[in-house]
Structures are given as structure tokens and as C-alpha cells.
Amino acid sequence: MSTTAPQGFRAAGVAAGLKSSGAPDVALVVNDGPGDAAAAVFTTNRFPAAPVQWSRQVLSTGRLRAVVLNSGGANACTGPEGFGDTHATAEHVAQQLGTGAVDVAVASTGLIGVRLPMEKLTAGVTAAAEALSADGGDDAARAIMTTDSVPKTTVQARDGWTVGGMAKGAGMLAPSLATMLVVLTTDAVVDAGTLQSALKAATAVSFERVDSDGCLSTNDTVLVLASGASGVSPSAEEVTEALTAAATDLAMQLLADAEGSTKDIAITVRGAATVEDALTAGRACARNNLLKTALFGNDPNWGRVLAAIGTTDAAFEPDRVDVTINGVTVCRGGAIGDPREGVDLTGRAITIDVDLRAGDEQATIWTNDLSLAYVHENSAYST
Amino acid sequence: MSTTAPQGFRAAGVAAGLKSSGAPDVALVVNDGPGDAAAAVFTTNRFPAAPVQWSRQVLSTGRLRAVVLNSGGANACTGPEGFGDTHATAEHVAQQLGTGAVDVAVASTGLIGVRLPMEKLTAGVTAAAEALSADGGDDAARAIMTTDSVPKTTVQARDGWTVGGMAKGAGMLAPSLATMLVVLTTDAVVDAGTLQSALKAATAVSFERVDSDGCLSTNDTVLVLASGASGVSPSAEEVTEALTAAATDLAMQLLADAEGSTKDIAITVRGAATVEDALTAGRACARNNLLKTALFGNDPNWGRVLAAIGTTDAAFEPDRVDVTINGVTVCRGGAIGDPREGVDLTGRAITIDVDLRAGDEQATIWTNDLSLAYVHENSAYST
């Protein structure tokens, strides 16, 4: 049910011909209220795509009636003309819904540096508006897929209220989001300020800790819309908990479907002086191509874990660091531990546990291996 | 002639059985004087290998009689025992040469986290000492190869004096060096302080600007030994120029032979407010897996160039940035420029020119593509 699981929402997904495959490529999610609070988190890339620039302005009001999303083109680095295309898309959605463009967020994904075919997109928006339905969430989730092999959706039912959501983004995941579009919905009664704080807290421990290939996209967008249709007013803590559960569920689905990946790798850095240190050390591992290729090859090459964290400024003494891979402590005190032959890496799930022995904090970063298929998919992407 | 091109040096390379292939794996370079000034630059990784820890101490005197190098084992993350192995190796070299261990630097390369087979290594050192000759430079260069497909050597003849050198390091190149071992020699008369300054300046614009896969090794070492045997005393500027020429020649050879690479990519960032900004932006491109896979696929995906520099804090206005790939300005003012179809990427050499239009500084970073063969070689490395 995805984004239409909570009360007060309709959605649709249609094929507008933006994708040469003919697969669905335009999605629309509408909040029928009575509330219209909304919040968002966007990419920090300094080349934000036109839809990100537009939606950031729109969200400054803390209100939203609808979100239109398209795959088949990122509308990034397309200049003032591209921004005009986004504006026109929002206007067209607004006309269809009898509202103003300022109530409509836009999100796009696909190749950078190419203008969108506006005639097709506009026709698609019209068709999506006509197809809107209270069980259209799954169609919408399918229409935002790019190289995703499956749609990603979540439903988190709470006491009389619900959070729903959809996400797309296979590969290109990186901290501060990814080429990742996420729409969360809830029928809780919640104000925009609480919603923004809750969303920020939820993304910080979910999407922002998935670092599949270290590349920060121009289009990353996470939106949340609250209809208030349940009549239930949960506390700020309860909203944060439910959004975090939804975001984490979607983040793990993105990880499992990352482009060409054969491993899901959870890197937990414990014994850190600060959470920031743990994140820094974890990310250094997640971005180390030599470690990621070794894991693709089922090689528990712990030297590459140390070499990676050895490039950081995290607090630790090199001769006190332990590394445990899938339960085997292959490195003890920065030197040789138990035999690496004891590590079984044949499954998809890999856990790397680094103990810095420098404090009591910890954090987990999730990443994937660097596989032959990753290179193949990303070298053939635009050709 | 490599390290034995300048007067006053002997070298050798022998097979000690450290490599299962039976290829040469122990090299020895000896400075017969009359001078013994020396200087070095080491990895900044916080897990320096035992030979790096040893050599850093030895070099604090600014003097060196000999360097012993082995492939077939990095002796990194091997604890106090590993340091003892390095010490013993230096002692054995010193005995063979009738000098002290403090006059002997050690460098190692190979798998991390494995002890060296000391019996084989010691026998190899004895054999190398017996094989020392004034034309042994090429044998030494061959003995330090790991996944290198060719030995890398250089000779820079100046007015009555010469700089020679050898290097190993296919792939794993990163700023602040790489898994890269380099020995430079010169018969110029030069003091240790001048030599250190000149080496630092030379590496800063050569090895430190090659960023093949962004991974910083535990073993990187660049050494220079001066025999003074020519009797010529060049100026500090002349020494710096010749060392820079030698280092740049070797760096370009390393780039051309990087593991599994199919492209040599020169990323020049110009119009930068500072050289540091230019380097930051260039490195962000060199470390972007999506850009590197696109180039492997002959895809002039300039959006990934912008997405990469958009993650940095370099000074620029996004709507003023131009990107030119192999002579075609595919991005103008942060938006669509000339047709990408005009870019020919079929050759090995690729130039990416980014104009930030924010100042007058510039710098070039060299990298390679991310290829199927890179993943294959690095996933199969230790198995």
C-alpha cells in the first residue's frame, strides 16, 4: 500500500514515455487532508537539480498538497530552462488538482544534463491525476524505479495512525542521502516543525548511514506529508520513532538492491570516543575500494580495514584496535589475530566489527561490495 | 640503469622464494659514497608497516648506506614481532656490508597482516649482497614488482651529475603516496637538509597528485640517497628540478600500469581561487566511482564531474563552471554545453578540464578508470 496506507492520501503511477522501455515513469502522491503539514531533507550537493531547487523553496512554507515524481531524467545541470521545466510541471499538477503550484513538490531521477521531454511529461501528469486512487501507492512506487529491480515500500502501523512510504535508489547511495527519492506519508495530526525535526532525526540514523558507493547525488530528496486524517495526535517522540522505523526499513531495502551488489556489509565501529569518530571510521571503510573488492572476492582482508581507518583522524591507538569479521577476531591489538581461514564470507550478509578501544560510543554504516556487475552497470548507464 | 645510473652505487635483485611464483623478490641498493646524505617521505597512514617505522627512525640521521626492499609481504600490522623481523633484516644487511643497522633502510610490499618467512628473506639478503654490481639497477627494479606488469626506472642526466631511480606500485596509488616504493639515487654532492626539501617538493607535484584508487597504503616509501661521487655541487633549485623530473617520470609510469586500468585520466582544475581548491576538486573527481566507471565505458558523463565537485567546499558559483572533456566543452555555465556525442573517448588518454571561474590557480590530478579488470585483480589478490 506504500504511500496510500495512511488515510487521506491518493496516488498513481503511469507510463509517460520518458523511459525508452515503456515502463511507468511518472508518479503522483496527493494529500487530501484535512492537514497539509510537510517536511523534507535534500541533497547537500552544490549542484542541486532543478526539482530540488524548486522543492526546497516550496517546502519553506511547511505545507504541501502533492508531490510529482518522474524517472527517466534527473533535470539536473539543465540551467534556467530546466528550472522552468520543473516550475511548469508543478503548475500543471496544481491545475489538475485545483490548487497552487506552491503546494506541489517535484522530484526527478535519471541522467544528469539532459532536458526533460515536457510534452510527454505533461501528458503523463494529466494521466496520473486522472488515475489517482486510494490504493495507488504501489503503482507510484513502481513508477519511480530506475535501475531498481524491485519497488521499495513500507507501512508502519501505530496506535490508530500509520506511516507509509516508498523509495527508489539502487546504488549511488551515499551519506547525506543518495540518488534516492523517498516519499513518506502519515495520517497523524502533526505540525510542520515537529515533522521536520522527526524527519531529520530519522534520516540521520537511516539513509545517511547507508554509503553504497560514496557518491553524493544532485537529486536526493526525502519528503514527508501529514494528512491528519486519523485524528490521532502522537507525541514528537512517537512520530520520530515511526518515521525512523519507516526510513530504516526503506534504507535496508535500498541496500539489498544496490546496483550490482553481492554483499550487504554492516560496519560497526565501537569503543569510539565520539559517535562522529565512529561514523568517520565506518565511512572510511565503506569507501575503500580495495576493501570492497576484497569482500566481493570473499576475502576477509582485515589489513584493508586497518589501512582504511588509518587514514582518518578518529581517536585510537593503532596497537589497540581489534577487527572482527563475521564473528572471527582476525585482528587483535592492531596485529594478527585468529586465522582468517575461519571467516565464512559466502553469504550475502557481512558484519565488520571494529573496536577502537578509545571510548564508549558506537555507530553502524551500511555499504555494499564493489563487484564486477557494479562496474558493468555503471559503465553502461547512459549508453 | 635505474638506481645505478649515478656513480657510487651498486644494486642487486634476487629470488628468495617469498613469492610463490619464484620471481625476484629481494632488492638491495648500496651507496658506496664518498657521501651518505639521504632523505625520505613516508605514508601518513596511522598503521605504518614495520619497515616504515624502522626506516623513519633510521632516516632521522639524514644518512644512509643501503636500502633493502622485498616484495612478497608487506610486514604491516604484524605487531612487535614484525618490527623485530625488520630490525633483523637491517642487521643482516649491515653485517654483509660491514656497517651498522642504523645505516640501512628497509621497505616491504605485499599482503598486510602476514609475517615474513625470515629464513628465506635472510638467505635472499645474503645472495643479494653477493650479487651487488654497478649495473644491478635493473635487477633491483624487477625484484620490487608485485602486480606491476613492467619495471619502472628513470635516469635524469644533468651537467656532470645524474639522478636515477626505480619504483613499484601498480594500482593502490593515492595521494600522500600509494603502495608505492621508490628509491632515487644521485651522485650530486648535496647535504641531507637540501635533499629532504627537494624530495618533499618533488613528491608534492608528482606522486602526491596521482590518485588511482584513493586508497592510502601502510607501506609507501620514497627514499633518495646521494653519493656525491660526481664531485659536482648543483644548487638546491637544480636538485629539486632533477628530482621532480625523476619523480614525475616514475609517477606517469605507475599511472600507465595501474591495476586493470584502461584509461589514464588527467583532471585539470583551473580558474581556482587557490591551488588547494584545485586539488580538492580534482581529487573529488578522481575518487568518484560513478565517473570512473562511466569513463571505463567511454561515456563522457559530465554530470558526474559536476556531482563530484559539488561535494567539495572549493570556491565556485555552480552556474559559472565549465567542463571540457577531450577538447569538447560539454558543460558551460553549469548547464548543457556542446553535444556529448562529439567526445571521442576510445583512446587511453583522457583529459578533463574543469574551469571554476573563481580565480587564477590551477592543478592537475592524475587517475585511472574503474574497470572490470580492477575489480577482478583486487578481489582475487590474496586468494
JSON list of C-alpha atoms in Angstrom, two decimals, chain A residues 85-167:
[
{"chain": "A", "resi": 85, "resn": "ASP", "atom": "CA", "xyz": [10.51, 22.82, -16.82]},
{"chain": "A", "resi": 86, "resn": "THR", "atom": "CA", "xyz": [10.16, 21.94, -13.14]},
{"chain": "A", "resi": 87, "resn": "HIS", "atom": "CA", "xyz": [8.08, 25.04, -12.49]},
{"chain": "A", "resi": 88, "resn": "ALA", "atom": "CA", "xyz": [5.80, 24.20, -15.44]},
{"chain": "A", "resi": 89, "resn": "THR", "atom": "CA", "xyz": [5.38, 20.65, -14.16]},
{"chain": "A", "resi": 90, "resn": "ALA", "atom": "CA", "xyz": [4.31, 21.89, -10.72]},
{"chain": "A", "resi": 91, "resn": "GLU", "atom": "CA", "xyz": [1.89, 24.37, -12.34]},
{"chain": "A", "resi": 92, "resn": "HIS", "atom": "CA", "xyz": [0.34, 21.62, -14.41]},
{"chain": "A", "resi": 93, "resn": "VAL", "atom": "CA", "xyz": [-0.13, 19.39, -11.36]},
{"chain": "A", "resi": 94, "resn": "ALA", "atom": "CA", "xyz": [-1.68, 22.32, -9.49]},
{"chain": "A", "resi": 95, "resn": "GLN", "atom": "CA", "xyz": [-4.15, 22.94, -12.32]},
{"chain": "A", "resi": 96, "resn": "GLN", "atom": "CA", "xyz": [-5.20, 19.31, -12.30]},
{"chain": "A", "resi": 97, "resn": "LEU", "atom": "CA", "xyz": [-5.76, 19.42, -8.53]},
{"chain": "A", "resi": 98, "resn": "GLY", "atom": "CA", "xyz": [-7.25, 22.90, -8.31]},
{"chain": "A", "resi": 99, "resn": "THR", "atom": "CA", "xyz": [-4.51, 24.23, -6.07]},
{"chain": "A", "resi": 100, "resn": "GLY", "atom": "CA", "xyz": [-1.42, 26.45, -6.43]},
{"chain": "A", "resi": 101, "resn": "ALA", "atom": "CA", "xyz": [2.00, 25.46, -7.76]},
{"chain": "A", "resi": 102, "resn": "VAL", "atom": "CA", "xyz": [3.48, 26.45, -4.40]},
{"chain": "A", "resi": 103, "resn": "ASP", "atom": "CA", "xyz": [1.68, 23.44, -2.90]},
{"chain": "A", "resi": 104, "resn": "VAL", "atom": "CA", "xyz": [3.40, 20.97, -5.23]},
{"chain": "A", "resi": 105, "resn": "ALA", "atom": "CA", "xyz": [6.85, 19.45, -4.74]},
{"chain": "A", "resi": 106, "resn": "VAL", "atom": "CA", "xyz": [8.75, 17.91, -7.66]},
{"chain": "A", "resi": 107, "resn": "ALA", "atom": "CA", "xyz": [11.34, 15.13, -7.66]},
{"chain": "A", "resi": 108, "resn": "SER", "atom": "CA", "xyz": [13.23, 13.69, -10.63]},
{"chain": "A", "resi": 109, "resn": "THR", "atom": "CA", "xyz": [15.76, 10.93, -11.24]},
{"chain": "A", "resi": 110, "resn": "GLY", "atom": "CA", "xyz": [17.71, 9.73, -14.24]},
{"chain": "A", "resi": 111, "resn": "LEU", "atom": "CA", "xyz": [20.57, 11.03, -16.39]},
{"chain": "A", "resi": 112, "resn": "ILE", "atom": "CA", "xyz": [22.09, 14.41, -15.50]},
{"chain": "A", "resi": 113, "resn": "GLY", "atom": "CA", "xyz": [22.45, 17.16, -18.11]},
{"chain": "A", "resi": 114, "resn": "VAL", "atom": "CA", "xyz": [19.53, 16.31, -20.37]},
{"chain": "A", "resi": 115, "resn": "ARG", "atom": "CA", "xyz": [16.30, 18.32, -20.73]},
{"chain": "A", "resi": 116, "resn": "LEU", "atom": "CA", "xyz": [13.04, 16.51, -19.98]},
{"chain": "A", "resi": 117, "resn": "PRO", "atom": "CA", "xyz": [10.62, 15.90, -22.87]},
{"chain": "A", "resi": 118, "resn": "MET", "atom": "CA", "xyz": [7.97, 18.24, -21.49]},
{"chain": "A", "resi": 119, "resn": "GLU", "atom": "CA", "xyz": [5.18, 17.28, -23.84]},
{"chain": "A", "resi": 120, "resn": "LYS", "atom": "CA", "xyz": [5.36, 13.66, -22.73]},
{"chain": "A", "resi": 121, "resn": "LEU", "atom": "CA", "xyz": [5.77, 14.61, -19.08]},
{"chain": "A", "resi": 122, "resn": "THR", "atom": "CA", "xyz": [2.78, 16.97, -19.10]},
{"chain": "A", "resi": 123, "resn": "ALA", "atom": "CA", "xyz": [0.57, 14.33, -20.71]},
{"chain": "A", "resi": 124, "resn": "GLY", "atom": "CA", "xyz": [1.81, 11.87, -18.11]},
{"chain": "A", "resi": 125, "resn": "VAL", "atom": "CA", "xyz": [0.91, 14.21, -15.27]},
{"chain": "A", "resi": 126, "resn": "THR", "atom": "CA", "xyz": [-2.61, 14.57, -16.68]},
{"chain": "A", "resi": 127, "resn": "ALA", "atom": "CA", "xyz": [-2.96, 10.81, -16.88]},
{"chain": "A", "resi": 128, "resn": "ALA", "atom": "CA", "xyz": [-1.61, 10.37, -13.35]},
{"chain": "A", "resi": 129, "resn": "ALA", "atom": "CA", "xyz": [-4.06, 12.91, -11.96]},
{"chain": "A", "resi": 130, "resn": "GLU", "atom": "CA", "xyz": [-6.91, 11.02, -13.61]},
{"chain": "A", "resi": 131, "resn": "ALA", "atom": "CA", "xyz": [-5.65, 7.72, -12.24]},
{"chain": "A", "resi": 132, "resn": "LEU", "atom": "CA", "xyz": [-5.32, 8.89, -8.62]},
{"chain": "A", "resi": 133, "resn": "SER", "atom": "CA", "xyz": [-6.75, 6.36, -6.19]},
{"chain": "A", "resi": 134, "resn": "ALA", "atom": "CA", "xyz": [-6.65, 5.47, -2.52]},
{"chain": "A", "resi": 135, "resn": "ASP", "atom": "CA", "xyz": [-4.82, 2.27, -3.36]},
{"chain": "A", "resi": 136, "resn": "GLY", "atom": "CA", "xyz": [-2.44, 3.74, -5.94]},
{"chain": "A", "resi": 137, "resn": "GLY", "atom": "CA", "xyz": [0.61, 3.66, -3.65]},
{"chain": "A", "resi": 138, "resn": "ASP", "atom": "CA", "xyz": [2.13, 0.58, -5.20]},
{"chain": "A", "resi": 139, "resn": "ASP", "atom": "CA", "xyz": [1.75, 1.95, -8.73]},
{"chain": "A", "resi": 140, "resn": "ALA", "atom": "CA", "xyz": [3.51, 5.14, -7.63]},
{"chain": "A", "resi": 141, "resn": "ALA", "atom": "CA", "xyz": [6.35, 3.12, -6.08]},
{"chain": "A", "resi": 142, "resn": "ARG", "atom": "CA", "xyz": [6.82, 1.27, -9.36]},
{"chain": "A", "resi": 143, "resn": "ALA", "atom": "CA", "xyz": [6.90, 4.46, -11.44]},
{"chain": "A", "resi": 144, "resn": "ILE", "atom": "CA", "xyz": [9.92, 5.93, -9.63]},
{"chain": "A", "resi": 145, "resn": "MET", "atom": "CA", "xyz": [12.18, 2.92, -10.22]},
{"chain": "A", "resi": 146, "resn": "THR", "atom": "CA", "xyz": [15.33, 3.36, -12.34]},
{"chain": "A", "resi": 147, "resn": "THR", "atom": "CA", "xyz": [17.86, 0.55, -12.06]},
{"chain": "A", "resi": 148, "resn": "ASP", "atom": "CA", "xyz": [15.95, -0.78, -9.03]},
{"chain": "A", "resi": 149, "resn": "SER", "atom": "CA", "xyz": [14.99, -4.41, -9.52]},
{"chain": "A", "resi": 150, "resn": "VAL", "atom": "CA", "xyz": [12.04, -4.20, -7.12]},
{"chain": "A", "resi": 151, "resn": "PRO", "atom": "CA", "xyz": [9.84, -1.38, -5.77]},
{"chain": "A", "resi": 152, "resn": "LYS", "atom": "CA", "xyz": [10.56, -0.40, -2.17]},
{"chain": "A", "resi": 153, "resn": "THR", "atom": "CA", "xyz": [7.64, 0.32, 0.13]},
{"chain": "A", "resi": 154, "resn": "THR", "atom": "CA", "xyz": [6.95, 0.36, 3.85]},
{"chain": "A", "resi": 155, "resn": "VAL", "atom": "CA", "xyz": [3.97, 0.52, 6.17]},
{"chain": "A", "resi": 156, "resn": "GLN", "atom": "CA", "xyz": [4.36, 1.21, 9.90]},
{"chain": "A", "resi": 157, "resn": "ALA", "atom": "CA", "xyz": [1.07, 0.86, 11.77]},
{"chain": "A", "resi": 158, "resn": "ARG", "atom": "CA", "xyz": [0.88, 2.52, 15.19]},
{"chain": "A", "resi": 159, "resn": "ASP", "atom": "CA", "xyz": [-1.95, 3.03, 17.67]},
{"chain": "A", "resi": 160, "resn": "GLY", "atom": "CA", "xyz": [-4.69, 4.47, 15.44]},
{"chain": "A", "resi": 161, "resn": "TRP", "atom": "CA", "xyz": [-2.30, 6.08, 12.96]},
{"chain": "A", "resi": 162, "resn": "THR", "atom": "CA", "xyz": [0.07, 4.91, 10.26]},
{"chain": "A", "resi": 163, "resn": "VAL", "atom": "CA", "xyz": [3.21, 5.86, 8.39]},
{"chain": "A", "resi": 164, "resn": "GLY", "atom": "CA", "xyz": [3.59, 4.70, 4.78]},
{"chain": "A", "resi": 165, "resn": "GLY", "atom": "CA", "xyz": [6.36, 5.23, 2.28]},
{"chain": "A", "resi": 166, "resn": "MET", "atom": "CA", "xyz": [8.10, 4.46, -0.96]},
{"chain": "A", "resi": 167, "resn": "ALA", "atom": "CA", "xyz": [11.71, 4.82, -2.12]}
]
